[in-house]
Coordinates of N, CA, C and O in Angstrom, one line a residue:
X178 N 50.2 67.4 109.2 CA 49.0 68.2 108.9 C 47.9 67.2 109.0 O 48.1 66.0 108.7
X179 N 46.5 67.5 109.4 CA 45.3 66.6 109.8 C 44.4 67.4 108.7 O 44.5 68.6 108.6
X180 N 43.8 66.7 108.0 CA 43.1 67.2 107.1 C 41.5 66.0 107.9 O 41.5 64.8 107.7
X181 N 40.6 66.8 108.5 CA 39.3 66.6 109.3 C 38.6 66.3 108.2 O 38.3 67.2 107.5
X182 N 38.0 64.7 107.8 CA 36.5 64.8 107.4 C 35.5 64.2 108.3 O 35.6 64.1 109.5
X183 N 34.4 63.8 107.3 CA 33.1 63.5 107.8 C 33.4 62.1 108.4 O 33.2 62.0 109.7
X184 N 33.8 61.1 107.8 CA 33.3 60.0 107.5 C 34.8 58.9 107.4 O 35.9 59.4 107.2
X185 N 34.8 58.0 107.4 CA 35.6 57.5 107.6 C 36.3 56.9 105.9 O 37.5 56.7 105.7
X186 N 35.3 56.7 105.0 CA 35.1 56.6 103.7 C 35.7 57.8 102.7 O 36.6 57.8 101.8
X187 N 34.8 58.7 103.2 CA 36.1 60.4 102.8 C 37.3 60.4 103.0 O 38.0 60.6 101.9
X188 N 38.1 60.0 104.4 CA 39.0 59.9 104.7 C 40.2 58.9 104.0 O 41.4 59.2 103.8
X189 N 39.3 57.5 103.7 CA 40.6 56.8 102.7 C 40.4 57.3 101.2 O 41.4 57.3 100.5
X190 N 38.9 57.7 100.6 CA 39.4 58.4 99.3 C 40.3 59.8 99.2 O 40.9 60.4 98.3
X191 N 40.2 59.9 100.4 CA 41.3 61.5 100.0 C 43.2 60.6 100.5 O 44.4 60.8 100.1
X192 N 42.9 60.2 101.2 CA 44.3 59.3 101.0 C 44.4 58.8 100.1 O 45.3 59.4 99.4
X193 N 43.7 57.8 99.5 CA 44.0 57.5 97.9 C 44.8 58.2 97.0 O 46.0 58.2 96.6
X194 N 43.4 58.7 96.7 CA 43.6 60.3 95.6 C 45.3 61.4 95.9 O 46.3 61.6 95.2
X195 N 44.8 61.8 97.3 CA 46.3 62.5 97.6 C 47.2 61.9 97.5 O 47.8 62.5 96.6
X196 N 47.8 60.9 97.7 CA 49.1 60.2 97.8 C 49.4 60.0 96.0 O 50.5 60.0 95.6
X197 N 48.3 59.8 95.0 CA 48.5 59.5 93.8 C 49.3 61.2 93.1 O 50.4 61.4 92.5
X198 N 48.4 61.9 93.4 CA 48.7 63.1 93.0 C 49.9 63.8 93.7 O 50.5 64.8 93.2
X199 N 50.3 63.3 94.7 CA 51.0 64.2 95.7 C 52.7 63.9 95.8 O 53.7 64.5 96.0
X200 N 52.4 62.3 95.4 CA 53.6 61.2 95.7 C 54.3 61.5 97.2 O 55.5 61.1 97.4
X201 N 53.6 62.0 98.2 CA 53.8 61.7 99.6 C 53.0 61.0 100.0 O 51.8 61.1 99.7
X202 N 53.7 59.8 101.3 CA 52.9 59.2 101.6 C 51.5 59.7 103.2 O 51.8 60.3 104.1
X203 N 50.1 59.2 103.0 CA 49.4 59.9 104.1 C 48.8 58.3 104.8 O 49.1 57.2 104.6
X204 N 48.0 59.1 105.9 CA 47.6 58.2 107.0 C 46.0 58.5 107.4 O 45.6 59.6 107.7
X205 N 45.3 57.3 107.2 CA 44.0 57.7 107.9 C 44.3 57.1 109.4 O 44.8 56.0 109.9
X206 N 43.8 58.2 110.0 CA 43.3 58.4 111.6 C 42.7 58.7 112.1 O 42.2 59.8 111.6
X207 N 42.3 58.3 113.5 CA 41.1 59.1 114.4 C 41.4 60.3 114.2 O 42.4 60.6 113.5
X208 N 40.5 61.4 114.9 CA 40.9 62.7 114.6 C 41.0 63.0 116.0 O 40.1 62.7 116.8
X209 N 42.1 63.9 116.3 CA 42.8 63.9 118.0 C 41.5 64.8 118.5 O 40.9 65.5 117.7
X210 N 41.1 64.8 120.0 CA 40.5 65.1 120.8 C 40.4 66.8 120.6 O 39.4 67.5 120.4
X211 N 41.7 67.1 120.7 CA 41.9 68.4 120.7 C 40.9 69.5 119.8 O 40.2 70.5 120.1
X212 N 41.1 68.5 118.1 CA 39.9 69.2 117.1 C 39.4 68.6 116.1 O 39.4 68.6 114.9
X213 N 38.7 67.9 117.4 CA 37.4 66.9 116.8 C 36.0 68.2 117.1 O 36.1 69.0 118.0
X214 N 35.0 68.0 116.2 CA 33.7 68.9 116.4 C 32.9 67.7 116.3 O 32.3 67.4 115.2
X215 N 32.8 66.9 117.5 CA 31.8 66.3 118.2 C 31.6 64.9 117.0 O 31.8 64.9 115.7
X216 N 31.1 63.9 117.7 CA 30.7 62.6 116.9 C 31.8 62.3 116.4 O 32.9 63.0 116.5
X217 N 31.6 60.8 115.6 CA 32.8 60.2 115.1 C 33.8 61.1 113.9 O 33.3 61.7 113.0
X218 N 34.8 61.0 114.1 CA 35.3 61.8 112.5 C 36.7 61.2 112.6 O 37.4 60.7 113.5
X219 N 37.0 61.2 111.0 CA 38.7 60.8 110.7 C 39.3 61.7 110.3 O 38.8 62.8 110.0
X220 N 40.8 61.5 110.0 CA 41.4 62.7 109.6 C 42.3 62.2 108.9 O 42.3 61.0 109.1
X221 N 43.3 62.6 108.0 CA 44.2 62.1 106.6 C 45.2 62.7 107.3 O 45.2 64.0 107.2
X222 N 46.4 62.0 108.1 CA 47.6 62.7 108.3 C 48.4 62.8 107.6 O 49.2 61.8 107.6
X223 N 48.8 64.0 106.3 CA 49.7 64.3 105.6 C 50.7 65.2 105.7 O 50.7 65.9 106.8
X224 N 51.8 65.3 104.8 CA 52.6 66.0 105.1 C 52.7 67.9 104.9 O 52.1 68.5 104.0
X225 N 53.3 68.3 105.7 CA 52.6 69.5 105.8 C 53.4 70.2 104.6 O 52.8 71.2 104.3
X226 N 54.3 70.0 103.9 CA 54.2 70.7 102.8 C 53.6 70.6 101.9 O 54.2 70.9 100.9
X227 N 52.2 70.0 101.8 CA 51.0 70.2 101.1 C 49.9 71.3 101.3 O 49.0 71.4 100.4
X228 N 50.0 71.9 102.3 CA 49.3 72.8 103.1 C 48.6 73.4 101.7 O 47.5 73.0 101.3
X229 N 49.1 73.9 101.1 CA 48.6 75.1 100.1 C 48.3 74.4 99.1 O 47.9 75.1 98.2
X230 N 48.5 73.1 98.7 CA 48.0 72.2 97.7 C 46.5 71.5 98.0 O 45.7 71.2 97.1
X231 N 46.4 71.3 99.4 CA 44.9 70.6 100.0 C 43.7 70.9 99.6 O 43.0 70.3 98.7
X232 N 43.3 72.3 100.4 CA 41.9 72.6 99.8 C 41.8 72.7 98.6 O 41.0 71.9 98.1
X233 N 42.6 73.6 97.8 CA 41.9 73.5 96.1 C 41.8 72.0 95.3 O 41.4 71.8 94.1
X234 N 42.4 70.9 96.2 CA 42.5 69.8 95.8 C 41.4 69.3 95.8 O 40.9 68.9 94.8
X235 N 40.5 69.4 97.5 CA 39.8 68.2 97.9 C 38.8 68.8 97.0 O 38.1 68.2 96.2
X236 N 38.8 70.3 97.3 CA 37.5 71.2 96.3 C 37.0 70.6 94.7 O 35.9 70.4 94.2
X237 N 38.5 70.5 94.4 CA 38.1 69.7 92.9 C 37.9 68.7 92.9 O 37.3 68.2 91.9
X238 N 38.3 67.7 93.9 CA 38.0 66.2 93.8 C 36.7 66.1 94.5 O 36.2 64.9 94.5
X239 N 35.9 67.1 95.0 CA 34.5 66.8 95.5 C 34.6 66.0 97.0 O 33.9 65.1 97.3
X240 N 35.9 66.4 97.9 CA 36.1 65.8 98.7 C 35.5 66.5 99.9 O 36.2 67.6 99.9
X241 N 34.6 66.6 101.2 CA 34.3 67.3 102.0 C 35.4 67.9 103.2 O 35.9 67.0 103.9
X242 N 35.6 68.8 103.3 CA 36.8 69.3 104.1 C 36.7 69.8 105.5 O 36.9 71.0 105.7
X243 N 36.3 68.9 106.7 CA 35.6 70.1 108.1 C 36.9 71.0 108.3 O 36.6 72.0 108.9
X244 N 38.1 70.8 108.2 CA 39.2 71.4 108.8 C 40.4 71.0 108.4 O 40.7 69.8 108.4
X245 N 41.5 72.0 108.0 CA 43.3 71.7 108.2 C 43.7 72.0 109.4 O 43.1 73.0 110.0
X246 N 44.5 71.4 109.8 CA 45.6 72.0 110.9 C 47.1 71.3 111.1 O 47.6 70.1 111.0
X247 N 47.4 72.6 111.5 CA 49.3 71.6 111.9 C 49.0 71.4 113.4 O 48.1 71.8 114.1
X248 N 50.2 70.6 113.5 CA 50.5 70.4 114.7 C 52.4 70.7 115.0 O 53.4 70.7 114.3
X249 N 51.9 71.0 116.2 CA 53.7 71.9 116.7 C 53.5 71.7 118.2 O 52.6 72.3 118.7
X250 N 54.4 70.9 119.2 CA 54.0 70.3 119.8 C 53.1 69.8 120.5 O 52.7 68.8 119.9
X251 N 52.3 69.9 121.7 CA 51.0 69.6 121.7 C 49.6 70.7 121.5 O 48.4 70.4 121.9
X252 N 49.9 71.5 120.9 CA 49.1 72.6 120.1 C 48.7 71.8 118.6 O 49.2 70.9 118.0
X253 N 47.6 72.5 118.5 CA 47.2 72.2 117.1 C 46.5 73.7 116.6 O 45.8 74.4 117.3
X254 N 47.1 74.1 115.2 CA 46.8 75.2 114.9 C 45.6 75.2 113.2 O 45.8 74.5 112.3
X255 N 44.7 76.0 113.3 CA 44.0 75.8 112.1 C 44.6 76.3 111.0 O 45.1 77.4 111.3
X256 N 44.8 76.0 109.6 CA 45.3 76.2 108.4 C 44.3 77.3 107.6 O 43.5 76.7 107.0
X257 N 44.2 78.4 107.5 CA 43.0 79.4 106.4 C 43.1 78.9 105.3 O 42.5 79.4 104.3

């Protein structure tokens, strides 16, 4: 799962934070071509059985969220 922010700084505090709370491990990375919305952005690759734990997460940690999505082979799908 890619969890899209702003900033590259967003991206390792929500790795931080997630992995403490979550006890899976995540990954800061570019954010793939496919669903990037323009200019630089990173993305926290975590594990997708977090899905339904994420947003109400980043929400309370005051973390900025542009987007979830999975990925299933070369498709990328958005998370509601």
């Amino acid at each position: 799962m890619y969890i899209v922010t702003g900033s590259v700084t967003s991206a390792v505090r929500l790795k931080r934070v997630l992995e403490g709370a979550s006890g899976y491990p995540a990954e800061v990375v570019h954010t793939p071509a496919q669903i990037k919305r323009g200019g630089c952005s990173y993305s926290v690759l975590a594990d997708d059985r977090l899905r339904d734990f994420v947003r109400p997460f980043c929400a309370e940690k005051d973390i900025p969220v542009k987007g979830i999505y999975v990925r299933e082979g070369d498709e990328f799908y958005a998370v509601p």
